[in-house]
PDB file of C-alpha atoms in Angstrom:
ATOM      1  CA  UNK A   1      -3.576 -25.473  -1.604  1.00 76.00           C
ATOM      2  CA  UNK A   2      -4.116 -23.489  -4.802  1.00 81.00           C
ATOM      3  CA  UNK A   3      -6.972 -21.175  -5.620  1.00 84.00           C
ATOM      4  CA  UNK A   4      -9.868 -23.046  -7.924  1.00 87.00           C
ATOM      5  CA  UNK A   5      -9.674 -20.189 -10.558  1.00 86.00           C
ATOM      6  CA  UNK A   6      -8.112 -17.972 -13.070  1.00 86.00           C
ATOM      7  CA  UNK A   7      -5.297 -15.550 -11.963  1.00 85.00           C
ATOM      8  CA  UNK A   8      -4.620 -13.196 -14.825  1.00 84.00           C
ATOM      9  CA  UNK A   9      -1.253 -11.101 -14.160  1.00 86.00           C
ATOM     10  CA  UNK A  10      -1.052  -8.093 -15.834  1.00 87.00           C
ATOM     11  CA  UNK A  11       2.189  -6.197 -14.589  1.00 86.00           C
ATOM     12  CA  UNK A  12       4.742  -8.226 -16.850  1.00 87.00           C
ATOM     13  CA  UNK A  13       3.005  -7.062 -20.372  1.00 91.00           C
ATOM     14  CA  UNK A  14       0.520  -4.585 -19.783  1.00 95.00           C
ATOM     15  CA  UNK A  15       2.288  -1.495 -18.106  1.00 96.00           C
ATOM     16  CA  UNK A  16       2.812   1.152 -20.841  1.00 97.00           C
ATOM     17  CA  UNK A  17       3.196   4.805 -19.507  1.00 98.00           C
ATOM     18  CA  UNK A  18       2.455   7.609 -21.491  1.00 98.00           C
ATOM     19  CA  UNK A  19       3.189  11.256 -20.244  1.00 97.00           C
ATOM     20  CA  UNK A  20       1.415  13.789 -22.056  1.00 96.00           C
ATOM     21  CA  UNK A  21       1.625  17.387 -20.340  1.00 96.00           C
ATOM     22  CA  UNK A  22       0.851  17.287 -16.706  1.00 97.00           C
ATOM     23  CA  UNK A  23      -1.024  14.236 -17.413  1.00 98.00           C
ATOM     24  CA  UNK A  24       0.095  10.574 -17.155  1.00 98.00           C
ATOM     25  CA  UNK A  25      -1.940   7.429 -18.994  1.00 98.00           C
ATOM     26  CA  UNK A  26      -0.989   4.334 -17.562  1.00 98.00           C
ATOM     27  CA  UNK A  27      -1.638   0.846 -18.554  1.00 98.00           C
ATOM     28  CA  UNK A  28      -3.069  -0.764 -15.060  1.00 97.00           C
ATOM     29  CA  UNK A  29       0.211  -3.665 -15.092  1.00 97.00           C
ATOM     30  CA  UNK A  30       2.076  -0.979 -14.453  1.00 97.00           C
ATOM     31  CA  UNK A  31       4.474  -0.838 -11.088  1.00 96.00           C
ATOM     32  CA  UNK A  32       3.801   2.352  -8.914  1.00 96.00           C
ATOM     33  CA  UNK A  33       7.780   2.544  -8.610  1.00 95.00           C
ATOM     34  CA  UNK A  34       8.118   2.856 -12.468  1.00 96.00           C
ATOM     35  CA  UNK A  35       4.824   5.397 -12.742  1.00 97.00           C
ATOM     36  CA  UNK A  36       6.814   7.625  -9.936  1.00 97.00           C
ATOM     37  CA  UNK A  37      10.140   7.455 -11.811  1.00 97.00           C
ATOM     38  CA  UNK A  38       8.257   8.239 -15.093  1.00 98.00           C
ATOM     39  CA  UNK A  39       6.736  11.157 -13.396  1.00 98.00           C
ATOM     40  CA  UNK A  40       9.787  12.218 -11.880  1.00 97.00           C
ATOM     41  CA  UNK A  41      11.688  12.302 -15.087  1.00 97.00           C
ATOM     42  CA  UNK A  42       8.987  14.375 -16.612  1.00 97.00           C
ATOM     43  CA  UNK A  43       9.381  16.967 -13.687  1.00 98.00           C
ATOM     44  CA  UNK A  44       5.837  16.156 -12.517  1.00 98.00           C
ATOM     45  CA  UNK A  45       4.827  16.116  -8.496  1.00 98.00           C
ATOM     46  CA  UNK A  46       2.233  14.597  -6.392  1.00 97.00           C
ATOM     47  CA  UNK A  47       2.817  10.755  -6.722  1.00 97.00           C
ATOM     48  CA  UNK A  48       6.193  10.702  -5.024  1.00 97.00           C
ATOM     49  CA  UNK A  49       4.329   8.846  -2.004  1.00 96.00           C
ATOM     50  CA  UNK A  50       3.779   5.924  -4.380  1.00 96.00           C
ATOM     51  CA  UNK A  51       7.464   5.526  -5.262  1.00 94.00           C
ATOM     52  CA  UNK A  52       7.943   2.805  -2.507  1.00 90.00           C
ATOM     53  CA  UNK A  53       4.329   1.153  -2.775  1.00 90.00           C
ATOM     54  CA  UNK A  54       4.793  -2.641  -3.594  1.00 85.00           C
ATOM     55  CA  UNK A  55       1.908  -2.761  -6.348  1.00 90.00           C
ATOM     56  CA  UNK A  56       0.414  -1.745  -9.809  1.00 95.00           C
ATOM     57  CA  UNK A  57      -1.104   1.232 -10.768  1.00 97.00           C
ATOM     58  CA  UNK A  58      -4.604  -1.116 -11.280  1.00 97.00           C
ATOM     59  CA  UNK A  59      -4.064  -2.078  -7.533  1.00 94.00           C
ATOM     60  CA  UNK A  60      -3.762   1.134  -6.553  1.00 96.00           C
ATOM     61  CA  UNK A  61      -6.739   2.310  -8.153  1.00 98.00           C
ATOM     62  CA  UNK A  62      -8.830  -0.382  -6.618  1.00 96.00           C
ATOM     63  CA  UNK A  63      -7.939   0.566  -3.337  1.00 94.00           C
ATOM     64  CA  UNK A  64      -7.298   3.899  -3.276  1.00 96.00           C
ATOM     65  CA  UNK A  65      -3.385   3.207  -2.101  1.00 94.00           C
ATOM     66  CA  UNK A  66      -1.655   5.798  -0.187  1.00 93.00           C
ATOM     67  CA  UNK A  67       1.209   6.778   2.336  1.00 91.00           C
ATOM     68  CA  UNK A  68       2.596   9.849   3.677  1.00 91.00           C
ATOM     69  CA  UNK A  69      -0.482  11.828   3.258  1.00 92.00           C
ATOM     70  CA  UNK A  70      -0.904  11.112  -0.555  1.00 95.00           C
ATOM     71  CA  UNK A  71      -3.732   8.959  -2.015  1.00 96.00           C
ATOM     72  CA  UNK A  72      -4.783   7.889  -5.751  1.00 97.00           C
ATOM     73  CA  UNK A  73      -8.273   9.319  -5.066  1.00 97.00           C
ATOM     74  CA  UNK A  74      -6.225  12.604  -4.953  1.00 97.00           C
ATOM     75  CA  UNK A  75      -4.612  12.489  -8.851  1.00 98.00           C
ATOM     76  CA  UNK A  76      -7.096  10.136 -10.803  1.00 98.00           C
ATOM     77  CA  UNK A  77      -8.919  11.897 -13.355  1.00 98.00           C
ATOM     78  CA  UNK A  78     -10.697   8.848 -14.565  1.00 98.00           C
ATOM     79  CA  UNK A  79      -9.955   5.108 -15.017  1.00 98.00           C
ATOM     80  CA  UNK A  80     -10.906   2.583 -17.910  1.00 98.00           C
ATOM     81  CA  UNK A  81     -12.954  -0.712 -16.109  1.00 98.00           C
ATOM     82  CA  UNK A  82     -14.088  -3.894 -17.317  1.00 96.00           C
ATOM     83  CA  UNK A  83     -17.818  -4.699 -16.483  1.00 95.00           C
ATOM     84  CA  UNK A  84     -19.893  -7.254 -18.059  1.00 92.00           C
ATOM     85  CA  UNK A  85     -17.357  -7.790 -20.776  1.00 92.00           C
ATOM     86  CA  UNK A  86     -17.701  -4.237 -21.866  1.00 97.00           C
ATOM     87  CA  UNK A  87     -15.005  -1.319 -21.245  1.00 97.00           C
ATOM     88  CA  UNK A  88     -16.324   1.513 -19.186  1.00 98.00           C
ATOM     89  CA  UNK A  89     -14.880   4.913 -18.373  1.00 98.00           C
ATOM     90  CA  UNK A  90     -15.266   5.915 -14.484  1.00 98.00           C
ATOM     91  CA  UNK A  91     -14.729   9.547 -13.249  1.00 98.00           C
ATOM     92  CA  UNK A  92     -13.054   9.997 -10.348  1.00 98.00           C
ATOM     93  CA  UNK A  93     -16.415  11.009  -8.905  1.00 98.00           C
ATOM     94  CA  UNK A  94     -17.932   7.397 -10.160  1.00 98.00           C
ATOM     95  CA  UNK A  95     -15.202   5.565  -8.241  1.00 98.00           C
ATOM     96  CA  UNK A  96     -16.631   6.597  -4.661  1.00 98.00           C
ATOM     97  CA  UNK A  97     -13.364   6.616  -2.947  1.00 97.00           C
ATOM     98  CA  UNK A  98     -12.563   6.011   0.512  1.00 95.00           C
ATOM     99  CA  UNK A  99     -10.121   4.837   2.706  1.00 92.00           C
ATOM    100  CA  UNK A 100      -8.149   1.732   1.108  1.00 91.00           C
ATOM    101  CA  UNK A 101     -11.259   0.938  -0.662  1.00 93.00           C
ATOM    102  CA  UNK A 102     -13.626   2.093  -3.791  1.00 97.00           C
ATOM    103  CA  UNK A 103     -16.416   1.072  -5.745  1.00 97.00           C
ATOM    104  CA  UNK A 104     -14.101  -0.812  -7.935  1.00 97.00           C
ATOM    105  CA  UNK A 105     -12.924  -3.064  -5.334  1.00 94.00           C
ATOM    106  CA  UNK A 106     -16.871  -3.524  -3.970  1.00 94.00           C
ATOM    107  CA  UNK A 107     -17.804  -4.401  -7.485  1.00 95.00           C
ATOM    108  CA  UNK A 108     -14.589  -6.319  -8.147  1.00 91.00           C
ATOM    109  CA  UNK A 109     -14.204  -4.579 -11.436  1.00 95.00           C
ATOM    110  CA  UNK A 110     -10.624  -5.275 -13.412  1.00 94.00           C
ATOM    111  CA  UNK A 111      -8.921  -1.937 -13.794  1.00 97.00           C
ATOM    112  CA  UNK A 112      -7.515  -1.562 -17.701  1.00 96.00           C
ATOM    113  CA  UNK A 113      -6.314   1.952 -17.460  1.00 97.00           C
ATOM    114  CA  UNK A 114      -5.929   5.057 -15.351  1.00 98.00           C
ATOM    115  CA  UNK A 115      -5.551   8.639 -16.110  1.00 98.00           C
ATOM    116  CA  UNK A 116      -3.735  10.588 -13.578  1.00 98.00           C
ATOM    117  CA  UNK A 117      -3.389  14.703 -12.969  1.00 98.00           C
ATOM    118  CA  UNK A 118      -0.102  15.843 -12.011  1.00 98.00           C
ATOM    119  CA  UNK A 119       1.695  19.659 -11.403  1.00 97.00           C
ATOM    120  CA  UNK A 120       4.695  20.418 -12.916  1.00 97.00           C
ATOM    121  CA  UNK A 121       7.745  20.522 -10.342  1.00 97.00           C
ATOM    122  CA  UNK A 122      11.526  20.654  -9.684  1.00 97.00           C
ATOM    123  CA  UNK A 123      12.896  17.145 -10.687  1.00 97.00           C
ATOM    124  CA  UNK A 124      15.616  17.721  -8.401  1.00 97.00           C
ATOM    125  CA  UNK A 125      12.986  18.345  -5.450  1.00 97.00           C
ATOM    126  CA  UNK A 126      10.924  15.476  -6.378  1.00 97.00           C
ATOM    127  CA  UNK A 127      14.011  12.796  -6.889  1.00 97.00           C
ATOM    128  CA  UNK A 128      15.100  13.997  -3.501  1.00 97.00           C
ATOM    129  CA  UNK A 129      11.631  13.594  -1.992  1.00 97.00           C
ATOM    130  CA  UNK A 130      11.611   9.876  -3.546  1.00 97.00           C
ATOM    131  CA  UNK A 131      14.666   9.015  -2.054  1.00 96.00           C
ATOM    132  CA  UNK A 132      13.695  10.365   1.370  1.00 96.00           C
ATOM    133  CA  UNK A 133      10.568   8.422   1.420  1.00 94.00           C
ATOM    134  CA  UNK A 134      12.698   5.181   0.012  1.00 93.00           C
ATOM    135  CA  UNK A 135      14.948   5.742   2.859  1.00 94.00           C
ATOM    136  CA  UNK A 136      11.939   5.783   5.534  1.00 91.00           C
ATOM    137  CA  UNK A 137      10.446   2.900   4.197  1.00 90.00           C
ATOM    138  CA  UNK A 138      13.541   0.854   4.034  1.00 91.00           C
ATOM    139  CA  UNK A 139      14.732   1.597   7.498  1.00 93.00           C
ATOM    140  CA  UNK A 140      11.283   1.181   9.283  1.00 93.00           C
ATOM    141  CA  UNK A 141       9.459  -1.510   7.177  1.00 93.00           C
ATOM    142  CA  UNK A 142      10.707  -5.039   6.648  1.00 94.00           C
ATOM    143  CA  UNK A 143      11.350  -5.113   3.217  1.00 91.00           C
ATOM    144  CA  UNK A 144      14.020  -7.673   3.467  1.00 93.00           C
ATOM    145  CA  UNK A 145      11.300 -10.049   3.843  1.00 94.00           C
ATOM    146  CA  UNK A 146       8.842 -11.141   1.559  1.00 93.00           C
ATOM    147  CA  UNK A 147       5.230 -10.065   2.681  1.00 92.00           C
ATOM    148  CA  UNK A 148       2.062  -8.536   1.191  1.00 88.00           C
ATOM    149  CA  UNK A 149       2.773  -5.126   2.453  1.00 87.00           C
ATOM    150  CA  UNK A 150       0.845  -3.573   5.382  1.00 90.00           C
ATOM    151  CA  UNK A 151      -1.451  -6.362   6.915  1.00 95.00           C
ATOM    152  CA  UNK A 152      -4.021  -4.512   8.414  1.00 95.00           C
ATOM    153  CA  UNK A 153      -6.145  -1.222   8.124  1.00 93.00           C
ATOM    154  CA  UNK A 154      -5.799   1.424  10.250  1.00 92.00           C
ATOM    155  CA  UNK A 155      -8.730   1.666  12.836  1.00 93.00           C
ATOM    156  CA  UNK A 156     -10.169   4.853  13.444  1.00 91.00           C
ATOM    157  CA  UNK A 157      -8.411   6.560  16.208  1.00 93.00           C
ATOM    158  CA  UNK A 158      -5.646   3.948  16.342  1.00 94.00           C
ATOM    159  CA  UNK A 159      -2.397   2.534  14.629  1.00 95.00           C
ATOM    160  CA  UNK A 160      -2.467  -1.246  14.104  1.00 96.00           C
ATOM    161  CA  UNK A 161       1.100  -1.933  14.306  1.00 96.00           C
ATOM    162  CA  UNK A 162       1.153  -0.319  18.126  1.00 97.00           C
ATOM    163  CA  UNK A 163      -2.164  -2.094  18.857  1.00 97.00           C
ATOM    164  CA  UNK A 164      -0.390  -5.554  17.994  1.00 98.00           C
ATOM    165  CA  UNK A 165       2.524  -4.354  19.627  1.00 97.00           C
ATOM    166  CA  UNK A 166       0.991  -3.226  22.767  1.00 97.00           C
ATOM    167  CA  UNK A 167      -0.807  -6.737  22.968  1.00 97.00           C
ATOM    168  CA  UNK A 168       2.900  -8.312  23.137  1.00 97.00           C
ATOM    169  CA  UNK A 169       2.648  -9.921  19.420  1.00 97.00           C
ATOM    170  CA  UNK A 170       6.035  -8.534  18.187  1.00 97.00           C
ATOM    171  CA  UNK A 171       7.811 -11.317  16.768  1.00 97.00           C
ATOM    172  CA  UNK A 172       4.824 -13.407  17.384  1.00 97.00           C
ATOM    173  CA  UNK A 173       4.622 -16.275  14.720  1.00 96.00           C
ATOM    174  CA  UNK A 174       2.279 -19.266  13.465  1.00 97.00           C
ATOM    175  CA  UNK A 175       4.872 -21.531  11.332  1.00 96.00           C
ATOM    176  CA  UNK A 176       6.918 -19.632   9.206  1.00 96.00           C
ATOM    177  CA  UNK A 177       4.801 -16.601   9.477  1.00 97.00           C
ATOM    178  CA  UNK A 178       5.730 -13.961  11.801  1.00 97.00           C
ATOM    179  CA  UNK A 179       4.433 -10.762  12.945  1.00 97.00           C
ATOM    180  CA  UNK A 180       7.599  -8.671  11.822  1.00 97.00           C
ATOM    181  CA  UNK A 181       9.751  -7.484  14.511  1.00 97.00           C
ATOM    182  CA  UNK A 182      10.771  -4.607  12.858  1.00 96.00           C
ATOM    183  CA  UNK A 183       7.058  -3.216  12.267  1.00 96.00           C
ATOM    184  CA  UNK A 184       4.399  -4.809  13.918  1.00 97.00           C
ATOM    185  CA  UNK A 185       1.754  -3.916  10.961  1.00 96.00           C
ATOM    186  CA  UNK A 186       3.418  -6.382   8.464  1.00 96.00           C
ATOM    187  CA  UNK A 187       3.452 -10.307   8.614  1.00 97.00           C
ATOM    188  CA  UNK A 188       6.544 -11.622   7.092  1.00 97.00           C
ATOM    189  CA  UNK A 189       7.336 -15.038   5.662  1.00 97.00           C
ATOM    190  CA  UNK A 190      10.598 -16.183   7.059  1.00 94.00           C
ATOM    191  CA  UNK A 191      11.044 -19.273   4.608  1.00 93.00           C
ATOM    192  CA  UNK A 192       8.297 -21.342   3.798  1.00 93.00           C
ATOM    193  CA  UNK A 193       5.363 -19.768   5.263  1.00 95.00           C
ATOM    194  CA  UNK A 194       1.922 -21.068   3.592  1.00 93.00           C
ATOM    195  CA  UNK A 195      -0.952 -19.344   2.997  1.00 93.00           C
ATOM    196  CA  UNK A 196      -2.582 -21.131   5.926  1.00 93.00           C
ATOM    197  CA  UNK A 197       0.249 -20.131   8.213  1.00 96.00           C
ATOM    198  CA  UNK A 198      -0.546 -16.190   7.056  1.00 96.00           C
ATOM    199  CA  UNK A 199      -4.128 -16.573   7.553  1.00 95.00           C
ATOM    200  CA  UNK A 200      -3.888 -18.290  11.110  1.00 96.00           C
ATOM    201  CA  UNK A 201      -1.628 -15.703  12.210  1.00 97.00           C
ATOM    202  CA  UNK A 202      -3.910 -13.011  11.081  1.00 97.00           C
ATOM    203  CA  UNK A 203      -6.962 -14.380  12.928  1.00 97.00           C
ATOM    204  CA  UNK A 204      -5.065 -14.847  15.741  1.00 97.00           C
ATOM    205  CA  UNK A 205      -3.649 -11.360  15.781  1.00 98.00           C
ATOM    206  CA  UNK A 206      -7.319 -10.498  15.386  1.00 97.00           C
ATOM    207  CA  UNK A 207      -8.579 -12.281  17.970  1.00 97.00           C
ATOM    208  CA  UNK A 208      -5.788 -11.108  20.745  1.00 98.00           C
ATOM    209  CA  UNK A 209      -6.248  -7.692  19.962  1.00 97.00           C
ATOM    210  CA  UNK A 210      -9.947  -7.601  20.206  1.00 97.00           C
ATOM    211  CA  UNK A 211      -9.861  -9.567  23.419  1.00 97.00           C
ATOM    212  CA  UNK A 212      -7.192  -7.135  25.033  1.00 97.00           C
ATOM    213  CA  UNK A 213      -8.056  -3.743  23.693  1.00 97.00           C
ATOM    214  CA  UNK A 214     -11.580  -4.164  22.116  1.00 96.00           C
ATOM    215  CA  UNK A 215     -10.649  -3.116  18.870  1.00 97.00           C
ATOM    216  CA  UNK A 216     -11.498  -4.978  15.845  1.00 97.00           C
ATOM    217  CA  UNK A 217      -8.447  -5.141  13.431  1.00 97.00           C
ATOM    218  CA  UNK A 218      -9.809  -5.444   9.679  1.00 95.00           C
ATOM    219  CA  UNK A 219      -7.101  -6.936   6.971  1.00 94.00           C
ATOM    220  CA  UNK A 220      -5.926  -4.367   4.401  1.00 91.00           C
ATOM    221  CA  UNK A 221      -4.605  -7.266   2.391  1.00 89.00           C
ATOM    222  CA  UNK A 222      -7.363  -8.904  -0.143  1.00 85.00           C
ATOM    223  CA  UNK A 223      -7.962 -12.662   0.756  1.00 87.00           C
ATOM    224  CA  UNK A 224      -9.394 -14.660  -1.854  1.00 82.00           C
ATOM    225  CA  UNK A 225     -10.490 -18.520  -2.127  1.00 73.00           C
ATOM    226  CA  UNK A 226     -11.370 -18.973   1.549  1.00 65.00           C
TER     227      UNK A 226
END
């Protein structure tokens, strides 16, 4: 039904990546894949984990994105955000990072730029690690279908995908939205799925998992306009 508001898309025109010794200054629209590649070309290690995450550095800072044991909070020196129409610089400590969240997400602050601290490494070893991560992601995740990435946060002491699978929801669908048969942590679009299909499926999965296991799943995806 659309969104009654303004969506500002940054990644096409606000994506500069500036490597300075062992630091990288990145405009928030830069794709994580591009930042990882730029780091590798400069023989900088530390951000390999993000090479396959489908998002921008701004989104990654906002939600403290992570994979394979790494998180953005481990790299961020500072970031510039827009607060009440003024540019404000936040240190790592100012951001109050946590699992898939931060002060930035709590206050809905647009990220403008991020400064990351990496380490010097071996270029070939960095590229090999990135290739391994991408191979693993392609083998285990439904990258061949449109999705918004991992749908649910990891509940404390559990894995969301296993809970969903154990509840018999592998392949479960609402309209053209489906719990991926390849990885139950993803809701994919089989062609023509609406936002309503996806939201209904998220709700049904949450209800069934809670009823059968007592665990309350929390969406990792951001839902706006409800």
